[in-house]
């Protein structure tokens, strides 16, 4: 891997450690994400993938190590100073986190009113546009409770895009979706990067997604970036642990707590 | 397990408990500030007031009605055996209910009904990452979720306490009349009630109504790990708020006695 000074890298984790009580999750994670990349973070359940990306928006704080975003150190920012970072890095959560008490367009309009100070009318108009972009225009007035998971996911993506973020974090965007809806989400992610220049960090264990749209991949194992590289690097890797993950084999050298 | 590791374990637990105490304090302070920020949806306080009232009115009415009856019949029998003078039954009963029973028992019921509800609601928002999503939308969860519930509990807590007094006193008066033939004008006599009783009762009702939503909201915000985490949060909320009510009861009564000599 190239040195950490590469001008193309937008996000850098440097030797990040994170524990919850006695549970040590990240133990020296180092990785770099380039501009406009579709960057995948893969690994087994509970390894700390969600924990990793939550550090980028200040929902969790490092115990040790540094995180840099666009040339600026962000891990030590106060809650108040994290505010501008959160305008630039959006997140689509693992569980579709729309508010059932509001319609889809109101859900999408919420950050527009809160963060960008738009009036209700303007915000709703922009919200309709965004829902159109994720092919959910027909459902603008529906309540999230009445929609399928794939639809909710797309609406949640629209809400995140409302902020016009430079980076979007996707936490398992295709988990629980049927293959058709999953590939639609994949295409959407690819389009964001190719058409709008968005950098995407995608947490996933969906192999078709990974090998379909990833520019680069980091495999987290035992709190560290065990391997980073392109799709080809992973496909051709002879490493037994990487191979075990990719082939989904329950037998192999990988140590999973509890087994 | 060696003595050494046991002591270490205790130490670690004490540290964890003090950290949790600090977080509870921060959440309490932020929720109170949220009351003034008024950064919650329109009509939310009214909606929450309805939830609190709807959940507990019948429950409180029945309990307080029975409690009023039982207490009057029990103490009436005792008095009959000792002095046979029931003239003080109503006035003393009213004093005791205003100062102690109505606010405390109402609050214990709110802890089980409303506290559990708040913890379940906030907790499930926490485990489904809706709280995180709120924060990213530029919204402070304490202002948005806990502050309106706090206001609802404060107002409904007071209203329900007054209702509790009225119901218990009425049920007590009817029992005294039907069991002992006591003249209602002798029972429904508020001459023994002093300002002190009303102040203590109000301070209790207000402190309980602050403690319950803050503790329950805190338990909800600390929830993690799916529906199991929500269950744990709900249980802790009920235990935590009930315990807080009893502790506050003890403290406020104690301070009242020490500082004002019980109002005499
Ligand atoms: N706020 C928290 N407090 C305590 N423990 C936490 C917290 N957040 C996460 N954990 C723990 O950290 C570990 C890693 O969690 P994380 O959610 O990052 O896993 P993951 O890799 O995203 O797995 P999955 O694929 O199941 O989503 C888990 O054991 C989890 O219980
Ligand atoms: Mg996860």
Short mmCIF file of N, CA, C and O in Angstrom, two decimals, chain A residues 54 57-59 79 83 86 91 93-95 97 99 102 114-115 159, chain B residues 39 125 127-139 144 224:
data_model
loop_
_atom_site.label_atom_id
_atom_site.label_comp_id
_atom_site.label_asym_id
_atom_site.label_seq_id
_atom_site.Cartn_x
_atom_site.Cartn_y
_atom_site.Cartn_z
N UNK A 54 -19.10 4.55 12.48
CA UNK A 54 -19.74 5.54 13.36
C UNK A 54 -18.73 6.54 13.91
O UNK A 54 -19.10 7.63 14.35
N UNK A 57 -18.59 9.99 11.99
CA UNK A 57 -19.58 11.05 12.17
C UNK A 57 -19.71 11.39 13.64
O UNK A 57 -20.69 12.01 14.07
N UNK A 58 -18.74 10.97 14.43
CA UNK A 58 -18.69 11.39 15.83
C UNK A 58 -19.73 10.74 16.71
O UNK A 58 -19.96 11.20 17.82
N UNK A 59 -20.39 9.67 16.23
CA UNK A 59 -21.33 8.98 17.11
C UNK A 59 -20.56 8.14 18.12
O UNK A 59 -21.06 7.81 19.18
N UNK A 79 -18.17 18.01 20.10
CA UNK A 79 -19.49 17.75 19.51
C UNK A 79 -19.90 18.93 18.60
O UNK A 79 -20.41 18.73 17.51
N UNK A 83 -20.15 19.23 13.96
CA UNK A 83 -21.34 19.61 13.21
C UNK A 83 -21.07 19.79 11.71
O UNK A 83 -21.75 19.18 10.88
N UNK A 86 -20.50 16.52 9.96
CA UNK A 86 -21.72 15.74 9.74
C UNK A 86 -22.52 16.25 8.56
O UNK A 86 -23.37 15.54 8.03
N UNK A 91 -24.98 9.30 6.57
CA UNK A 91 -24.99 7.87 6.86
C UNK A 91 -26.36 7.28 6.60
O UNK A 91 -27.38 7.84 6.97
N UNK A 93 -28.32 4.14 7.77
CA UNK A 93 -28.15 3.19 8.85
C UNK A 93 -28.56 1.77 8.47
O UNK A 93 -29.33 1.55 7.54
N UNK A 94 -28.05 0.84 9.27
CA UNK A 94 -28.30 -0.59 9.05
C UNK A 94 -29.81 -0.89 9.13
O UNK A 94 -30.37 -1.54 8.28
N UNK A 95 -30.45 -0.40 10.18
CA UNK A 95 -31.89 -0.56 10.29
C UNK A 95 -32.47 0.67 9.61
O UNK A 95 -31.98 1.76 9.83
N UNK A 97 -33.93 3.75 9.31
CA UNK A 97 -34.26 4.61 10.43
C UNK A 97 -35.08 5.81 10.00
O UNK A 97 -34.67 6.93 10.18
N UNK A 99 -38.65 7.95 10.45
CA UNK A 99 -39.58 8.13 11.55
C UNK A 99 -40.99 7.84 11.08
O UNK A 99 -41.49 8.45 10.15
N UNK A 102 -43.93 10.38 10.50
CA UNK A 102 -43.96 11.35 9.39
C UNK A 102 -44.07 10.61 8.06
O UNK A 102 -43.67 9.46 7.95
N UNK A 114 -33.56 21.37 9.25
CA UNK A 114 -32.70 21.48 10.43
C UNK A 114 -31.31 21.99 10.07
O UNK A 114 -30.77 22.86 10.73
N UNK A 115 -30.72 21.40 9.04
CA UNK A 115 -29.31 21.68 8.74
C UNK A 115 -29.16 22.82 7.77
O UNK A 115 -28.23 23.60 7.84
N UNK A 159 -32.99 10.61 2.08
CA UNK A 159 -32.86 11.53 3.21
C UNK A 159 -31.39 11.90 3.44
O UNK A 159 -31.06 13.04 3.74
N UNK B 39 -37.50 22.40 21.21
CA UNK B 39 -37.14 21.87 19.90
C UNK B 39 -37.81 20.53 19.63
O UNK B 39 -37.21 19.60 19.15
N UNK B 125 -36.09 3.06 19.83
CA UNK B 125 -35.49 4.03 18.89
C UNK B 125 -33.97 3.95 18.94
O UNK B 125 -33.30 4.14 17.95
N UNK B 127 -32.06 1.20 19.77
CA UNK B 127 -31.49 0.00 19.17
C UNK B 127 -31.72 -0.07 17.66
O UNK B 127 -31.01 -0.78 16.96
N UNK B 128 -32.71 0.66 17.15
CA UNK B 128 -32.87 0.70 15.70
C UNK B 128 -32.17 1.92 15.10
O UNK B 128 -32.46 2.31 13.97
N UNK B 129 -31.30 2.52 15.86
CA UNK B 129 -30.45 3.62 15.41
C UNK B 129 -31.21 4.89 15.04
O UNK B 129 -30.67 5.77 14.39
N UNK B 130 -32.48 4.97 15.46
CA UNK B 130 -33.22 6.21 15.15
C UNK B 130 -32.66 7.39 15.94
O UNK B 130 -32.73 8.53 15.49
N UNK B 131 -32.11 7.08 17.13
CA UNK B 131 -31.52 8.15 17.94
C UNK B 131 -30.29 8.71 17.22
O UNK B 131 -30.10 9.93 17.14
N UNK B 132 -29.47 7.80 16.68
CA UNK B 132 -28.30 8.24 15.92
C UNK B 132 -28.73 9.09 14.73
O UNK B 132 -28.14 10.12 14.43
N UNK B 133 -29.78 8.63 14.05
CA UNK B 133 -30.27 9.36 12.89
C UNK B 133 -30.76 10.75 13.29
O UNK B 133 -30.53 11.72 12.58
N UNK B 134 -31.40 10.85 14.45
CA UNK B 134 -31.84 12.16 14.95
C UNK B 134 -30.63 13.07 15.13
O UNK B 134 -30.64 14.22 14.70
N UNK B 135 -29.60 12.54 15.78
CA UNK B 135 -28.42 13.36 16.03
C UNK B 135 -27.81 13.85 14.73
O UNK B 135 -27.36 14.99 14.63
N UNK B 136 -27.81 12.98 13.72
CA UNK B 136 -27.24 13.39 12.44
C UNK B 136 -28.12 14.41 11.74
O UNK B 136 -27.65 15.18 10.93
N UNK B 137 -29.41 14.39 12.03
CA UNK B 137 -30.30 15.39 11.43
C UNK B 137 -30.20 16.71 12.17
O UNK B 137 -30.98 17.62 11.92
N UNK B 138 -29.28 16.81 13.12
CA UNK B 138 -29.08 18.07 13.83
C UNK B 138 -30.02 18.24 15.00
O UNK B 138 -30.26 19.34 15.46
N UNK B 139 -30.57 17.12 15.49
CA UNK B 139 -31.55 17.20 16.57
C UNK B 139 -30.95 16.57 17.83
O UNK B 139 -30.32 15.51 17.76
N UNK B 144 -35.62 16.64 21.96
CA UNK B 144 -36.67 16.21 21.05
C UNK B 144 -37.58 15.17 21.70
O UNK B 144 -38.78 15.17 21.50
N UNK B 224 -29.08 -1.16 24.38
CA UNK B 224 -28.38 -1.61 23.18
C UNK B 224 -28.58 -3.11 22.98
O UNK B 224 -28.90 -3.84 23.90
#
